[in-house]
PDB file of C-alpha atoms in Angstrom:
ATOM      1  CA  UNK A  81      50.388  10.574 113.914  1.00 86.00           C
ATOM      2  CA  UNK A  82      52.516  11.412 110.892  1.00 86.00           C
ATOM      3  CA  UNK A  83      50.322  14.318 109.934  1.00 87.00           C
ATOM      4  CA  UNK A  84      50.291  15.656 113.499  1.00 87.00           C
ATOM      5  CA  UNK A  85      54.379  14.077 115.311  1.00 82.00           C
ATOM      6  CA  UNK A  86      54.298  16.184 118.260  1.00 83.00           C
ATOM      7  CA  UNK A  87      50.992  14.738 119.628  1.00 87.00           C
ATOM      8  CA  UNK A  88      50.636  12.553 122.478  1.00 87.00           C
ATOM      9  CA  UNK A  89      49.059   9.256 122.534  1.00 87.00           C
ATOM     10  CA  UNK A  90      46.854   8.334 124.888  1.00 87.00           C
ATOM     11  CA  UNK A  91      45.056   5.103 125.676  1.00 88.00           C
ATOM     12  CA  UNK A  92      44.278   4.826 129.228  1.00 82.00           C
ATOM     13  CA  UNK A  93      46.191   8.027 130.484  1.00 75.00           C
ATOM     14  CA  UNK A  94      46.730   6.794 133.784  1.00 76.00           C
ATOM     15  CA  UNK A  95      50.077   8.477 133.686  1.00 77.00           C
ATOM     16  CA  UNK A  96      49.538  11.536 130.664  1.00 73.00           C
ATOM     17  CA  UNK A  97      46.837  12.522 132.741  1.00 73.00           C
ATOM     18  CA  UNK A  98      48.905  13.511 135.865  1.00 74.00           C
ATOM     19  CA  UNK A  99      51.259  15.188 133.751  1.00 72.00           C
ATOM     20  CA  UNK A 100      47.696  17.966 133.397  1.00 77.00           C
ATOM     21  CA  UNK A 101      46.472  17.376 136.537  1.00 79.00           C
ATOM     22  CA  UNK A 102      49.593  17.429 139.116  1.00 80.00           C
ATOM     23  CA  UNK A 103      52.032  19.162 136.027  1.00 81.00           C
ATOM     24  CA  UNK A 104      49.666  21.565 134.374  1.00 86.00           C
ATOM     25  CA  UNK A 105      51.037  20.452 130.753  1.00 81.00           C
ATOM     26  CA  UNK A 106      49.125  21.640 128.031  1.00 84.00           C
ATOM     27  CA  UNK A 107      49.093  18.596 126.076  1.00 83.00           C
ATOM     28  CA  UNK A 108      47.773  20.356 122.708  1.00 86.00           C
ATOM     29  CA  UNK A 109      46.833  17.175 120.216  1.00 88.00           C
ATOM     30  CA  UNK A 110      46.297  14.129 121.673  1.00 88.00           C
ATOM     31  CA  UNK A 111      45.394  11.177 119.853  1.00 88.00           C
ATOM     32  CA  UNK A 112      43.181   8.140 121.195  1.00 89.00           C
ATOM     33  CA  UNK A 113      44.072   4.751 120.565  1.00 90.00           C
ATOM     34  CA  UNK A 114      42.382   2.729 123.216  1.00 90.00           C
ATOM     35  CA  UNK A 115      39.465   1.471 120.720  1.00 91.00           C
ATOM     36  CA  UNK A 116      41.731   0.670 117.803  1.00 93.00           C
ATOM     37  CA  UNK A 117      40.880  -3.132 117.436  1.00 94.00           C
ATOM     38  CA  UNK A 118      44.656  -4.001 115.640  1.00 95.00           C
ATOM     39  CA  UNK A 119      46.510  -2.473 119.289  1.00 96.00           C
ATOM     40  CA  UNK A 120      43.981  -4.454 121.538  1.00 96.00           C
ATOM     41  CA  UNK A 121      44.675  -7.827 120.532  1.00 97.00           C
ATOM     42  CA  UNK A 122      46.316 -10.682 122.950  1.00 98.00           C
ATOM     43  CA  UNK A 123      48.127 -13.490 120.465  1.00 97.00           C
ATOM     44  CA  UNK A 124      49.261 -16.978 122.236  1.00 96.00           C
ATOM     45  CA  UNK A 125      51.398 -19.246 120.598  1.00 96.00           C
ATOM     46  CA  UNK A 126      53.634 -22.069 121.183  1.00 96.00           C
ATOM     47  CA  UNK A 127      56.635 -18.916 121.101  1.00 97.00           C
ATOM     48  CA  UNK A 128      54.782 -17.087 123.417  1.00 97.00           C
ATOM     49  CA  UNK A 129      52.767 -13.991 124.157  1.00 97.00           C
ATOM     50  CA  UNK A 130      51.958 -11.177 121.879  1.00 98.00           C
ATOM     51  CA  UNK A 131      50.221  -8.007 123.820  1.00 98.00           C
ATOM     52  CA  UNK A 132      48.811  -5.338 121.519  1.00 97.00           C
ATOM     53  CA  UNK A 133      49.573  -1.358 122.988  1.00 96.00           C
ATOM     54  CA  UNK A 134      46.380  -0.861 123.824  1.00 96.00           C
ATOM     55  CA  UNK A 135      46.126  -3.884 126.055  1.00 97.00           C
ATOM     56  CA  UNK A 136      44.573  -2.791 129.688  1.00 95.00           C
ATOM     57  CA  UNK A 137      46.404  -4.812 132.134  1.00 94.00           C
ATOM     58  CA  UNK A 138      43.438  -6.162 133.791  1.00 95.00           C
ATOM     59  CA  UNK A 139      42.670  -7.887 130.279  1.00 96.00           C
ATOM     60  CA  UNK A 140      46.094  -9.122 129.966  1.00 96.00           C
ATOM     61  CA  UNK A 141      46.386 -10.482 133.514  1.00 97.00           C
ATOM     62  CA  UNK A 142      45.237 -14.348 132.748  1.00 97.00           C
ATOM     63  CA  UNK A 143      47.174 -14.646 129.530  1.00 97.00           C
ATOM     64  CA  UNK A 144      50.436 -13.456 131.948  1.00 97.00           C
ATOM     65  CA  UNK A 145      49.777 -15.441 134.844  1.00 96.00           C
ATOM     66  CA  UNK A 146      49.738 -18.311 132.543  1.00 96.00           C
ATOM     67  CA  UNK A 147      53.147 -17.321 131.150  1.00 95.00           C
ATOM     68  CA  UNK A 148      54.511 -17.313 134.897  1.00 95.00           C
ATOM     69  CA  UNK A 149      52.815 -17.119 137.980  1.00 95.00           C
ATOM     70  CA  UNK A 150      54.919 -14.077 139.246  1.00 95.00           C
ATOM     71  CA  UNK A 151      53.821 -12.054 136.438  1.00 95.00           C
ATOM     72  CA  UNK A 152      49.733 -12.776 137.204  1.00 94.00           C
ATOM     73  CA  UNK A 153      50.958 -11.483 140.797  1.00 93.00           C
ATOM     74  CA  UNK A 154      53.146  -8.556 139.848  1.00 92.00           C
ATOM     75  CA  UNK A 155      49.891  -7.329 137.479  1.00 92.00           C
ATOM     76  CA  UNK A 156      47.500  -7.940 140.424  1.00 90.00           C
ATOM     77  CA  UNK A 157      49.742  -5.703 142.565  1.00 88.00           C
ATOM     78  CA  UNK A 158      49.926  -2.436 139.816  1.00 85.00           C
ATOM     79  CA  UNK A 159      48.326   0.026 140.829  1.00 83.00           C
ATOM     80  CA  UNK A 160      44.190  -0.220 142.174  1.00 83.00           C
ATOM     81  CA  UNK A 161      41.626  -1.890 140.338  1.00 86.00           C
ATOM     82  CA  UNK A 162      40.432   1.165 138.705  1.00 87.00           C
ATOM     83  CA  UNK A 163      44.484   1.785 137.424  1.00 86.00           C
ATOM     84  CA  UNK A 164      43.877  -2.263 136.158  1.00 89.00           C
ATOM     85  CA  UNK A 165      41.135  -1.512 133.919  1.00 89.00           C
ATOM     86  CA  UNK A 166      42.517   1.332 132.401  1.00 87.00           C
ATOM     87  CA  UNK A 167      46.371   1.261 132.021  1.00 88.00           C
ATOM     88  CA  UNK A 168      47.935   0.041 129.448  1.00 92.00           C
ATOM     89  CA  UNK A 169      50.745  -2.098 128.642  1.00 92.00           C
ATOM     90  CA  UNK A 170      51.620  -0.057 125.838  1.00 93.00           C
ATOM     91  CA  UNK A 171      51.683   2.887 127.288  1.00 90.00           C
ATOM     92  CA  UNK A 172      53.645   2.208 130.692  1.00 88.00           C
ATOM     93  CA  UNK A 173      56.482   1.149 127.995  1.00 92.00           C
ATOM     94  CA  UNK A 174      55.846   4.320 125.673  1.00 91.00           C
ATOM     95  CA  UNK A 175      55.849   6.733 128.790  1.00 84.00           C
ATOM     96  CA  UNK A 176      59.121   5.053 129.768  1.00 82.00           C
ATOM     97  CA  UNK A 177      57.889   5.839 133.360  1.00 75.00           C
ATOM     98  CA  UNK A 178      60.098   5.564 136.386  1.00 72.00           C
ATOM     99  CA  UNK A 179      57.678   4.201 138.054  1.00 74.00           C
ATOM    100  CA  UNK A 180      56.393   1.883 135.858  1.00 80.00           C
ATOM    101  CA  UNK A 181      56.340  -1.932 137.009  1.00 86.00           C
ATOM    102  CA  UNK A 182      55.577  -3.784 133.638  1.00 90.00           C
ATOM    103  CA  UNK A 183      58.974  -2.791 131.942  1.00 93.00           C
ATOM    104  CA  UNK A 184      61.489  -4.784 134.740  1.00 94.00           C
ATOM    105  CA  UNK A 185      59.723  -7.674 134.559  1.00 95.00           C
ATOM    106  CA  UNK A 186      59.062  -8.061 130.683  1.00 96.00           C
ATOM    107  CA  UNK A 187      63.048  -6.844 130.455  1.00 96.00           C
ATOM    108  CA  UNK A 188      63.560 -10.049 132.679  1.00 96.00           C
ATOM    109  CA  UNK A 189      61.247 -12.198 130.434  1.00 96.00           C
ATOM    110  CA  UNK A 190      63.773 -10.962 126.791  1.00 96.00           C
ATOM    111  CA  UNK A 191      60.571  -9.227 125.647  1.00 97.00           C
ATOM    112  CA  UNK A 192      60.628  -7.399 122.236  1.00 98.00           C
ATOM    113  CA  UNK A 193      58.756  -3.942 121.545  1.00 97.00           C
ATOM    114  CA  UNK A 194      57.378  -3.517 117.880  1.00 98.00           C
ATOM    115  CA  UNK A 195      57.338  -0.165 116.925  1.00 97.00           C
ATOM    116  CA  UNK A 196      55.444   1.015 114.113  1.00 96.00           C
ATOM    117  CA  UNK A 197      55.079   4.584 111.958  1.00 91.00           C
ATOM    118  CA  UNK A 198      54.969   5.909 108.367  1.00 88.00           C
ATOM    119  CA  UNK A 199      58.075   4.465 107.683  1.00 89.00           C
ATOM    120  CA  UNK A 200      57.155   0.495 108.417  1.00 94.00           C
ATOM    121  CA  UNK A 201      58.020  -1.355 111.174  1.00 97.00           C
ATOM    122  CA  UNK A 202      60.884  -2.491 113.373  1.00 97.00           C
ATOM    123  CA  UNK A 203      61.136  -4.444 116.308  1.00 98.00           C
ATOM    124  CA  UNK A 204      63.748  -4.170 119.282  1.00 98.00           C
ATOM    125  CA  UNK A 205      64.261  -5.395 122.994  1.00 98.00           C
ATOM    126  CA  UNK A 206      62.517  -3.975 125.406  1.00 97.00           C
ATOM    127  CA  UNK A 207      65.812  -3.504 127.031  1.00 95.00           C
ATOM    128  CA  UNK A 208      66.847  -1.335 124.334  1.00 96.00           C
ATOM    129  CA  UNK A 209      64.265   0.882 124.293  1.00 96.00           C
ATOM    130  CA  UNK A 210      64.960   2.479 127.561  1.00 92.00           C
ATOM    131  CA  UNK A 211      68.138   4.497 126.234  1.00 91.00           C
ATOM    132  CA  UNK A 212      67.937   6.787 129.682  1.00 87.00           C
ATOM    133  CA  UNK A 213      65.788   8.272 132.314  1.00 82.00           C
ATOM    134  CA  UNK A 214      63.694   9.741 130.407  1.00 80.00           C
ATOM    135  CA  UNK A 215      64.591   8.573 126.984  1.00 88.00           C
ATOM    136  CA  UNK A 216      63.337   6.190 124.741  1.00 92.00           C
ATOM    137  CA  UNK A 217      64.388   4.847 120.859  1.00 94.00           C
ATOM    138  CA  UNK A 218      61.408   6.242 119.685  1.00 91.00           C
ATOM    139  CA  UNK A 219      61.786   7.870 116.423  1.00 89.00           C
ATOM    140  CA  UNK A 220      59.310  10.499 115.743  1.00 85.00           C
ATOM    141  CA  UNK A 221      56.030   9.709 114.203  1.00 87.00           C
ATOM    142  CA  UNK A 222      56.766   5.689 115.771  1.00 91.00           C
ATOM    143  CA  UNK A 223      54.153   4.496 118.092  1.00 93.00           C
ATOM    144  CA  UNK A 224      54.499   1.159 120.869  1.00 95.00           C
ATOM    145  CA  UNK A 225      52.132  -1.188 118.182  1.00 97.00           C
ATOM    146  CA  UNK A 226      52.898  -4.363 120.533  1.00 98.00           C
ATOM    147  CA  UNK A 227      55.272  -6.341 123.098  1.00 98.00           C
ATOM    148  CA  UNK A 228      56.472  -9.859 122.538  1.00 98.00           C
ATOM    149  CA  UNK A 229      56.848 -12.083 125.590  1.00 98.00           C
ATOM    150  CA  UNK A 230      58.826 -15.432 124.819  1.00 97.00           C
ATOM    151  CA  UNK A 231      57.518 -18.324 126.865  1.00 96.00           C
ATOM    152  CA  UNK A 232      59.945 -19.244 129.386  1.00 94.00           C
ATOM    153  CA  UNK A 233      62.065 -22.283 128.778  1.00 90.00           C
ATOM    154  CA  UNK A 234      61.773 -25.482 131.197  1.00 86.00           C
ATOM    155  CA  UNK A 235      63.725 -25.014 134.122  1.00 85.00           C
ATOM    156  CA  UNK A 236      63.878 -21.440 134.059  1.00 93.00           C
ATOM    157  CA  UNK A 237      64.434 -20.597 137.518  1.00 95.00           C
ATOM    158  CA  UNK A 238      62.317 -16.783 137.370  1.00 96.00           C
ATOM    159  CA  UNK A 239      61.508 -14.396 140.593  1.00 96.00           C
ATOM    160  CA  UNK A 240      59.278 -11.352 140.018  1.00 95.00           C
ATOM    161  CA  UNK A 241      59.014  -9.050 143.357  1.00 93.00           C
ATOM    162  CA  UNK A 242      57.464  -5.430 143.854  1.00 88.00           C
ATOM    163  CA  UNK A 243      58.255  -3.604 147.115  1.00 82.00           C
ATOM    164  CA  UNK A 244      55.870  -1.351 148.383  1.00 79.00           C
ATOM    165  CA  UNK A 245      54.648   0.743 151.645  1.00 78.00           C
ATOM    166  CA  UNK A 246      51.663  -0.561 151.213  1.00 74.00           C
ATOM    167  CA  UNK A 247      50.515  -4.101 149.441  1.00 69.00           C
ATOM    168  CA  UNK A 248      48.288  -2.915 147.452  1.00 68.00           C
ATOM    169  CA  UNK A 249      47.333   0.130 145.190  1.00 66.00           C
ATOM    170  CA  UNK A 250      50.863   1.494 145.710  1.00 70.00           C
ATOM    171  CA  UNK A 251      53.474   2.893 143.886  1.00 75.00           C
ATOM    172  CA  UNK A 252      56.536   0.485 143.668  1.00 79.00           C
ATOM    173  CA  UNK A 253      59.292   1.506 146.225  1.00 78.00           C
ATOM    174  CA  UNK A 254      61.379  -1.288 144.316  1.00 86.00           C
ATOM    175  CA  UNK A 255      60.271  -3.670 141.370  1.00 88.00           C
ATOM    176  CA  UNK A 256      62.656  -6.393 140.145  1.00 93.00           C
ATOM    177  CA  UNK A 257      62.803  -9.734 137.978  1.00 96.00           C
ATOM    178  CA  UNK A 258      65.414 -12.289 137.545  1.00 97.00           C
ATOM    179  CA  UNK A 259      65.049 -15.019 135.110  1.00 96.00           C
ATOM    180  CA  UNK A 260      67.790 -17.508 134.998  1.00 96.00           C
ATOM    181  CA  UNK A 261      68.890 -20.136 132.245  1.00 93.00           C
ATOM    182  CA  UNK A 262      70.182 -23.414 134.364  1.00 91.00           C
ATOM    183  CA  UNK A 263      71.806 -26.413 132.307  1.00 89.00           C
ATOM    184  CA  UNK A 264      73.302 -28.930 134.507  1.00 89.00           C
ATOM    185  CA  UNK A 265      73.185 -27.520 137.327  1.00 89.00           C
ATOM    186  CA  UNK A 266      75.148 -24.258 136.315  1.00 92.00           C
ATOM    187  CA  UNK A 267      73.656 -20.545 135.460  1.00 95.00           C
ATOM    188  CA  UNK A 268      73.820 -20.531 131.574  1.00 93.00           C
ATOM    189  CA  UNK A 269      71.697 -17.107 131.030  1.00 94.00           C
ATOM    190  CA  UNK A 270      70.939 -14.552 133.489  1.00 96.00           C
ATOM    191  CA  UNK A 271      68.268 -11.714 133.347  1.00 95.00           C
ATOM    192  CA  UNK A 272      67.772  -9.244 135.589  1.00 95.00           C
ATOM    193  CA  UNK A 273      66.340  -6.331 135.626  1.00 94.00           C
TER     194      UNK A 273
END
């Protein structure tokens, strides 16, 4: 990547590929980072969740239902089984995608995106990344490296929902999360996305 900035990265492609097939973009260099064993890790820990890039969502789907139900369900919901096994977490965030449903939901959960590049490493909330449609704070030559989901405090009250024509293998008409912080009885920290 820092020898070639303008190329696109590509894991699954579930999206980049549309852009040639339904776009006609000639991509010119494209580099592949779906085998990279460092961007295909899942971490657990007693902070929570650490999802490499290159993480298909139908290998990250136990490890989030076990954060929160509603994200198990939200996952089981994107796209069709083929879309599943070859999308990545990484890249829906990368693409910054319209239509992407991982990005709400991980906004709602105070995920963090580690970005990394020639120049080291930095890491930011996911709700900063998304600067507008369209635009991400990506610097060029950085690459998504991973996405850090905090486990959800006790008592987090936390709603996931994806609106659709269909139920399944459909593009979201709406996806939202809320996540709320309640201390005695009263809203301390709200989330939504």
């Amino acid at each position: 990547l820092a020898a070639h900035p303008q190329a696109r990265i590509v894991a699954g492609a579930t999206d980049v590929a549309l852009w040639v097939t339904k776009g006609l973009r000639d991509l010119r260099a494209v580099i592949f980072v779906g085998d990279i064993a460092e961007l295909r890790r899942i971490e657990e820990s007693e902070a929570g969740l650490t999802i490499g890039a290159a993480v298909r969502y139908a290998e990250a789907h136990r490890a989030l239902a076990a954060l929160h139900p509603d994200l198990g369900e939200l996952v089981r919901r994107i796209g069709g089984l083929q879309v599943r096994n070859a999308a990545t977490i990484g890249g829906n965030i990368a693409n910054g995608s319209p239509i992407g449903d991982g990005p709400p939901a991980l906004i709602a959960m105070d995920a963090t995106l580690t970005l990394a590049g020639a120049d080291g490493r930095r890491t930011i909330a996911l709700a900063d990344y998304f600067l507008d449609y369209g635009r991400q704070d990506r610097r060029s030559g950085e690459f998504v490296e991973s996405i850090f989901v905090p486990r959800p405090h006790a008592g987090d009250v936390i709603h996931i929902a994806k609106l659709s024509r269909r139920f399944d293998s459909d593009i979201s008409a709406v996806c939202g999360a809320v996540r709320l912080r309640v201390a005695d009885g009263v809203i301390a920290a709200a989330r939504v996305a």
